[in-house]
Short mmCIF file of N, CA, C and O in Angstrom, two decimals:
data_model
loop_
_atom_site.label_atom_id
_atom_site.label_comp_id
_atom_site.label_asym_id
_atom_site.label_seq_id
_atom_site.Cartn_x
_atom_site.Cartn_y
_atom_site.Cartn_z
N UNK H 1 -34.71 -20.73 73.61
CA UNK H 1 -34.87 -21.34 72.32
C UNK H 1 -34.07 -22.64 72.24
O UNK H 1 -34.34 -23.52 71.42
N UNK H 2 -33.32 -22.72 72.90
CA UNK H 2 -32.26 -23.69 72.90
C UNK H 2 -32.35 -24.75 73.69
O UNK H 2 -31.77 -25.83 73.54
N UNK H 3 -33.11 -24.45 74.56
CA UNK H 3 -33.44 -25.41 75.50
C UNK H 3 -34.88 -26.48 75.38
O UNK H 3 -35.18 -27.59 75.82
N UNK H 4 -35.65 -25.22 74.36
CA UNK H 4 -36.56 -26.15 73.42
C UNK H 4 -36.67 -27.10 72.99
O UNK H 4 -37.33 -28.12 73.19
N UNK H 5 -35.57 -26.54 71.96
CA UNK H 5 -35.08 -27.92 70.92
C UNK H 5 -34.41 -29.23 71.48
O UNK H 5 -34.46 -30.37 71.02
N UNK H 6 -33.76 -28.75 72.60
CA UNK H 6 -33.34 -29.72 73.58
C UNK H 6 -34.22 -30.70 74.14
O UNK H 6 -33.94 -31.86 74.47
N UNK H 7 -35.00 -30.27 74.20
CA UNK H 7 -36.77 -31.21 74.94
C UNK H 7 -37.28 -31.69 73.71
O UNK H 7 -37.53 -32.90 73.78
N UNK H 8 -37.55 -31.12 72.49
CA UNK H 8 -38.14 -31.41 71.31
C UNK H 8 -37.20 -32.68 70.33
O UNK H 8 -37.60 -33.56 69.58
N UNK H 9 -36.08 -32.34 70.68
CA UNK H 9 -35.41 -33.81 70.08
C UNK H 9 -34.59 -34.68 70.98
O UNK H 9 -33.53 -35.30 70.82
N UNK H 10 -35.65 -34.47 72.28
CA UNK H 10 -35.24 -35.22 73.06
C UNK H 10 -33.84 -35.50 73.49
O UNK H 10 -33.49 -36.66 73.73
N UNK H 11 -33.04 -34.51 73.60
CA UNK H 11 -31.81 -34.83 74.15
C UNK H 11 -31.80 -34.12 75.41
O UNK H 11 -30.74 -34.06 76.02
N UNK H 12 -32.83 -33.59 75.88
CA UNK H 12 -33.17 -33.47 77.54
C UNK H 12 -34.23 -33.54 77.84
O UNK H 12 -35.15 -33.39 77.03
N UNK H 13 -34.39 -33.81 79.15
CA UNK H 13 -35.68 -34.00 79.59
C UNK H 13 -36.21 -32.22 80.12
O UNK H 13 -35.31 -31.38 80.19
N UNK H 14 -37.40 -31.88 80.40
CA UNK H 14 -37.60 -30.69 80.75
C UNK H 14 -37.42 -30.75 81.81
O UNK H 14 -37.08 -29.60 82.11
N UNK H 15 -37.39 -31.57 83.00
CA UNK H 15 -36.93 -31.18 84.39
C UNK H 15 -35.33 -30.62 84.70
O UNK H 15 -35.13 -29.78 85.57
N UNK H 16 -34.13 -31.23 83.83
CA UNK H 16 -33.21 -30.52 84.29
C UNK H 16 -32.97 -28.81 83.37
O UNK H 16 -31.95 -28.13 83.51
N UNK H 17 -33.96 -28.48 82.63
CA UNK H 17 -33.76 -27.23 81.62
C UNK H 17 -33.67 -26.47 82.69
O UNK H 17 -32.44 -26.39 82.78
N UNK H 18 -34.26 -25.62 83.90
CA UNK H 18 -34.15 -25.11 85.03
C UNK H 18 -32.82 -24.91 85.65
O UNK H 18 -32.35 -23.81 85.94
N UNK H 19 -32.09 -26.36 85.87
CA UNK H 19 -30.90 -26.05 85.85
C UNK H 19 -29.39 -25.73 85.20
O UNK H 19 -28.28 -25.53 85.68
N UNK H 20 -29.98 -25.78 83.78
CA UNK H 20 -29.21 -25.67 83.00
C UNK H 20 -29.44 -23.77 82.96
O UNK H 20 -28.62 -22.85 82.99
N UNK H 21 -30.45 -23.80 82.92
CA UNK H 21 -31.11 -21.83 82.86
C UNK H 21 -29.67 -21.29 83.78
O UNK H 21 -28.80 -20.46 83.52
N UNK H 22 -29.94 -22.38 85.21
CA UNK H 22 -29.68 -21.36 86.15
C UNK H 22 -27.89 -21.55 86.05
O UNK H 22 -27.27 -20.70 86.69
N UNK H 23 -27.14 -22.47 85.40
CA UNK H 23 -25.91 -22.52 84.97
C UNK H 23 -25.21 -21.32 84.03
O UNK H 23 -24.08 -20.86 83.89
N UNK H 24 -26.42 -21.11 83.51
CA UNK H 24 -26.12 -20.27 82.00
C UNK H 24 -26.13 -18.59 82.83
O UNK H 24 -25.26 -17.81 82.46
N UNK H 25 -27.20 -18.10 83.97
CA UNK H 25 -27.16 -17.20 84.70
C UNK H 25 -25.61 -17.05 85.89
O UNK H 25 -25.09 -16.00 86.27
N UNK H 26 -25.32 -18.00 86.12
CA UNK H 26 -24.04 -17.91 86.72
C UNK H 26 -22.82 -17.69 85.94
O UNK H 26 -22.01 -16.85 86.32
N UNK H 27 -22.62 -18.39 84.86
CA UNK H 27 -21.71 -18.04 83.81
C UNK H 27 -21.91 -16.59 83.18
O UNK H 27 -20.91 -15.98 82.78
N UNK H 28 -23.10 -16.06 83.08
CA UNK H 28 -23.39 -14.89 82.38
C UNK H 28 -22.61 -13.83 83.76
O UNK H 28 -21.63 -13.11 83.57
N UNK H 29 -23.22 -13.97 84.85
CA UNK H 29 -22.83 -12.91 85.90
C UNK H 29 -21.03 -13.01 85.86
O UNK H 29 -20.44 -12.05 85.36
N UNK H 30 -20.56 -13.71 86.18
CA UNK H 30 -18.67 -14.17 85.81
C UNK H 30 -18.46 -13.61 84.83
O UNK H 30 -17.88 -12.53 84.93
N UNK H 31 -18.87 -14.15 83.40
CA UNK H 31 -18.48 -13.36 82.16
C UNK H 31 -18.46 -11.87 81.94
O UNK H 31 -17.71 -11.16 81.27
N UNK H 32 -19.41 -11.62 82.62
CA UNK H 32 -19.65 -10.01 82.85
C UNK H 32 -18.60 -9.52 83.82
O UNK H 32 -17.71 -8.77 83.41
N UNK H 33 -18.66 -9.93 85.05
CA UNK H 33 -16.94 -9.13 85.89
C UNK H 33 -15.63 -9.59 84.95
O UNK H 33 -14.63 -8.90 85.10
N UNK H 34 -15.56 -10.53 84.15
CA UNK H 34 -14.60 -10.64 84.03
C UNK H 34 -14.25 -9.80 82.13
O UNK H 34 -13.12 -9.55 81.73
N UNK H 35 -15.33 -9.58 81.46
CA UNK H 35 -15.19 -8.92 80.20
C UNK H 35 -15.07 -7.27 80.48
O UNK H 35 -14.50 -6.43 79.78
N UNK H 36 -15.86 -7.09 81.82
CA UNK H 36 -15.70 -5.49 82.20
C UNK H 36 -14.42 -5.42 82.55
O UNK H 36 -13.91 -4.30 82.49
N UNK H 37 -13.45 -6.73 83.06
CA UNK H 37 -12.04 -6.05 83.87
C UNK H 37 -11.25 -6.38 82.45
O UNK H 37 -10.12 -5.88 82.44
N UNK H 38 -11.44 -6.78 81.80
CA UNK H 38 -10.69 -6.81 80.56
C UNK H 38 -10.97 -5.46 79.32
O UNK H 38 -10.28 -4.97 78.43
N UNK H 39 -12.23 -5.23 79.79
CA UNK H 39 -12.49 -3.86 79.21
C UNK H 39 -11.88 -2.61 79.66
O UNK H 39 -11.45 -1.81 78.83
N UNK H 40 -11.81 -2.37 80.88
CA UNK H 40 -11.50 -1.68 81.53
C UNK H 40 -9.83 -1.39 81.35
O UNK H 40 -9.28 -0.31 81.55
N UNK H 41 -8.84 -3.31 80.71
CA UNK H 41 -6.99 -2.85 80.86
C UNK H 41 -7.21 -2.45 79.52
O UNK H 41 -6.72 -1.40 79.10
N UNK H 42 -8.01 -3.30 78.69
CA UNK H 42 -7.53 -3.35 77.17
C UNK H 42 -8.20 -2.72 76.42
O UNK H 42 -7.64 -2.47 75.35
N UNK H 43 -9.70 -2.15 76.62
CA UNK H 43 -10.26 -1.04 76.01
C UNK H 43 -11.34 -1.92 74.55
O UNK H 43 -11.29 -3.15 74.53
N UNK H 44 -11.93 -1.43 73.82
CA UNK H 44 -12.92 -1.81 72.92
C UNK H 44 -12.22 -2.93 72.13
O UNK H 44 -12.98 -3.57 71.39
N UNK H 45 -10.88 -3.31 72.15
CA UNK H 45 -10.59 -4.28 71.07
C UNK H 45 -10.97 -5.53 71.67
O UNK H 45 -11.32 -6.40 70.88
N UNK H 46 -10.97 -5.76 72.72
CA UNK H 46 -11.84 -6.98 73.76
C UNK H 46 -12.79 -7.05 73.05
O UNK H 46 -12.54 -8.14 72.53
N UNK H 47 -13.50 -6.81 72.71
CA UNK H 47 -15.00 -7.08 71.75
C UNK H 47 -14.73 -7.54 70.45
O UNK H 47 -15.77 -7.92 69.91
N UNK H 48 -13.47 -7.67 69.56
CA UNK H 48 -13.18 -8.49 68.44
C UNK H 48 -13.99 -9.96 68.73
O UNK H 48 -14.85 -10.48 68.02
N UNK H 49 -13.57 -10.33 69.66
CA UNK H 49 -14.17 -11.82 69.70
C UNK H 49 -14.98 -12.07 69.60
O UNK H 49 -15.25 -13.20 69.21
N UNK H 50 -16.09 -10.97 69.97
CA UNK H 50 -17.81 -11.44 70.06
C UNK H 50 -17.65 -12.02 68.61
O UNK H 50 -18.26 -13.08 68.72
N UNK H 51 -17.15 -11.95 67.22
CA UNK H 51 -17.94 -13.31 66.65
C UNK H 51 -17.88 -14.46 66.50
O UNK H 51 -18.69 -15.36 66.28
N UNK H 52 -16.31 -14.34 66.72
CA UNK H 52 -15.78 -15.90 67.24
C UNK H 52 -16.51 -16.81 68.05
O UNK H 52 -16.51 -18.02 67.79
N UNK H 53 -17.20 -16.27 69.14
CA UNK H 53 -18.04 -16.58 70.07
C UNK H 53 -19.18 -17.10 69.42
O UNK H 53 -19.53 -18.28 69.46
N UNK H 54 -19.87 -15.97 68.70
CA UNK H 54 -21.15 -16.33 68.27
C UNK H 54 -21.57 -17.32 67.27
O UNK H 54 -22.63 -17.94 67.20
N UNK H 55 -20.47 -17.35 66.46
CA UNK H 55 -19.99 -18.44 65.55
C UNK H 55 -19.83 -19.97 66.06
O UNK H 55 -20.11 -21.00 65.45
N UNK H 56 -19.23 -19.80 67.49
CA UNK H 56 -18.95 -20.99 68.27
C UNK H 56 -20.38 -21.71 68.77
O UNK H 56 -20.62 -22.88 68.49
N UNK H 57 -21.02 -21.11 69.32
CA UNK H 57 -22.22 -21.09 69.78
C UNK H 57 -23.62 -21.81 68.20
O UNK H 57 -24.43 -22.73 68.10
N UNK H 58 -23.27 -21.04 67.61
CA UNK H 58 -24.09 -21.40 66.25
C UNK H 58 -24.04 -23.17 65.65
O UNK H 58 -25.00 -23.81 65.22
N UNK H 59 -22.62 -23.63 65.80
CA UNK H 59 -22.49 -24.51 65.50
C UNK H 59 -22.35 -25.64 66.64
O UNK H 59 -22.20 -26.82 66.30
N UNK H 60 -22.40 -25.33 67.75
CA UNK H 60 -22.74 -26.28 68.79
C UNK H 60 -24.24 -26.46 69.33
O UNK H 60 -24.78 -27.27 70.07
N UNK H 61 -24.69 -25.25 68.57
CA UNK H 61 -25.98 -25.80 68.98
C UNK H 61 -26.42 -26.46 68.66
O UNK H 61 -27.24 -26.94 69.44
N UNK H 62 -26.32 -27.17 67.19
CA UNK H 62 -27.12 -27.79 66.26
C UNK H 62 -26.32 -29.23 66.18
O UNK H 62 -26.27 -29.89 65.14
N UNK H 63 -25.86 -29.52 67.11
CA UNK H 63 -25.18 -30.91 67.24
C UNK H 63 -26.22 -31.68 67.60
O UNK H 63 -27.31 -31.12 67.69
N UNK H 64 -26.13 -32.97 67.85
CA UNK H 64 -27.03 -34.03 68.36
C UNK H 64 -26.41 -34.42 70.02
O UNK H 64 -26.86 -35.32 70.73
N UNK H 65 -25.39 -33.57 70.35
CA UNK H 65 -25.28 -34.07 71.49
C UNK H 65 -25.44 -33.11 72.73
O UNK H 65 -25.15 -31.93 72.57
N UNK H 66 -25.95 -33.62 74.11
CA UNK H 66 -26.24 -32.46 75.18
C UNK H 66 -25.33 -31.85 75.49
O UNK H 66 -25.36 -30.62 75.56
N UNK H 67 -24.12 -32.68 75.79
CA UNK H 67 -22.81 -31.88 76.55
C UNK H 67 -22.37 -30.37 75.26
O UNK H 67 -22.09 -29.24 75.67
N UNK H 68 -22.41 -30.64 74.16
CA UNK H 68 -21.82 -29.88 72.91
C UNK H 68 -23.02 -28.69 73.13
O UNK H 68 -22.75 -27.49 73.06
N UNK H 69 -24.50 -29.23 73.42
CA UNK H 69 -25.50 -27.77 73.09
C UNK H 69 -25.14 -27.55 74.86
O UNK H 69 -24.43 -26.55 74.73
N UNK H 70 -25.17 -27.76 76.12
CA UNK H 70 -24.83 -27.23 77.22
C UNK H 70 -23.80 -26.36 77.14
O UNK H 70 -23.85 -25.47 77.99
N UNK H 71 -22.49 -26.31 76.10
CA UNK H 71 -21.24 -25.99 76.39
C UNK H 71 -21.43 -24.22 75.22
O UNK H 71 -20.74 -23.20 75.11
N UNK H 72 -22.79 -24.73 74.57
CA UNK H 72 -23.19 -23.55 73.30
C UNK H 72 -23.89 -22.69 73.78
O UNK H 72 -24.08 -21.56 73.33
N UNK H 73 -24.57 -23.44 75.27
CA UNK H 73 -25.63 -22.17 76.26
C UNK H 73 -24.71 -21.56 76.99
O UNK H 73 -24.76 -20.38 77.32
N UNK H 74 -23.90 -22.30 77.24
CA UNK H 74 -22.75 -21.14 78.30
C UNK H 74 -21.68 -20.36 77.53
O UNK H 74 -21.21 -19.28 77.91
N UNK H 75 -21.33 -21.07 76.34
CA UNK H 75 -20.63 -19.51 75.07
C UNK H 75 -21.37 -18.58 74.86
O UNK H 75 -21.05 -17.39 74.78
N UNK H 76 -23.05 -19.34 74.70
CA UNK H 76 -23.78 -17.97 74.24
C UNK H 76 -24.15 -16.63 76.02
O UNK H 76 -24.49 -15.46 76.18
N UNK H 77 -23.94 -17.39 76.57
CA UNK H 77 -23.81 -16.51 78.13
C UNK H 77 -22.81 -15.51 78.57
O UNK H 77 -22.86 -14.41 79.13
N UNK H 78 -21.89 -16.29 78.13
CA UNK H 78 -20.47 -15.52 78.23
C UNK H 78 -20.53 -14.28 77.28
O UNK H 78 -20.22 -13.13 77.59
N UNK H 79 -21.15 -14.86 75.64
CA UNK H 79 -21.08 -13.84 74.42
C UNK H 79 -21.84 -12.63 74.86
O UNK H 79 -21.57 -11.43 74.83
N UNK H 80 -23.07 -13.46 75.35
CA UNK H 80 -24.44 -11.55 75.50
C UNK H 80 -24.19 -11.10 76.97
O UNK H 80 -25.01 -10.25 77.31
N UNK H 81 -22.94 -11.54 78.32
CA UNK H 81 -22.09 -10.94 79.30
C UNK H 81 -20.74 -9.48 78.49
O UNK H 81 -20.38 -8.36 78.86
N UNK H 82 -20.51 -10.17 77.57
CA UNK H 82 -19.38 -9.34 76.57
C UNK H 82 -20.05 -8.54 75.89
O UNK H 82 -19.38 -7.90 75.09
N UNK H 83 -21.52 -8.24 75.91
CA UNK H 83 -22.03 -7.61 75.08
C UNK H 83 -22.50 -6.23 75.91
O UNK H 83 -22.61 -5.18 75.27
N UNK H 84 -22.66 -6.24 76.72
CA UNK H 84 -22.93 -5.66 77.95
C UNK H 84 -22.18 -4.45 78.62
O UNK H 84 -22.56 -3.56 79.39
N UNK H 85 -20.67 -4.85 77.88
CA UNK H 85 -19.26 -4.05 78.95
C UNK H 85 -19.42 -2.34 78.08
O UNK H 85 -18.88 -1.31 78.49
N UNK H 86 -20.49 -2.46 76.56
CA UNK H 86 -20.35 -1.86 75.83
C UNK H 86 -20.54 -0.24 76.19
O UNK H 86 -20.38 0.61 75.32
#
């Protein structure tokens, strides 16, 4: 969805969306070993943050700039990796 709007108001072209996908899949796999080993010392309160996260993500998406919505695909990667440890 995000990468849509990215092509649609032209603040990317559709050839690099592919690699942005495949950025957001590498960050997701990391976020995941690393929210499970934090799950694993510190137990369910590790998951307070998911809204901080999602909140973060919400409002970078809707910026006008690429680097700010790139940095909102990889919070939101990290967020649904943390969602996962559940």
């Amino acid at each position: 969805m995000l990468s849509y709007r990215l092509v649609q108001c032209h603040l990317l072209s559709a050839a690099p969306v592919p690699v942005l996908y495949a950025a957001v899949m590498g960050v997701d796999a990391l976020a995941a070993l690393a929210a499970g080993w934090l799950y694993d010392r510190h137990g369910p309160r590790v998951l307070i943050a998911l809204p901080a996260l999602t909140a973060g993500v919400v409002a970078l998406s809707f910026t006008d700039t690429v680097a700010a919505a790139v940095v909102a695909s990889l919070v939101w990667s990290a967020r649904r990796a943390s969602l996962s440890v559940r």
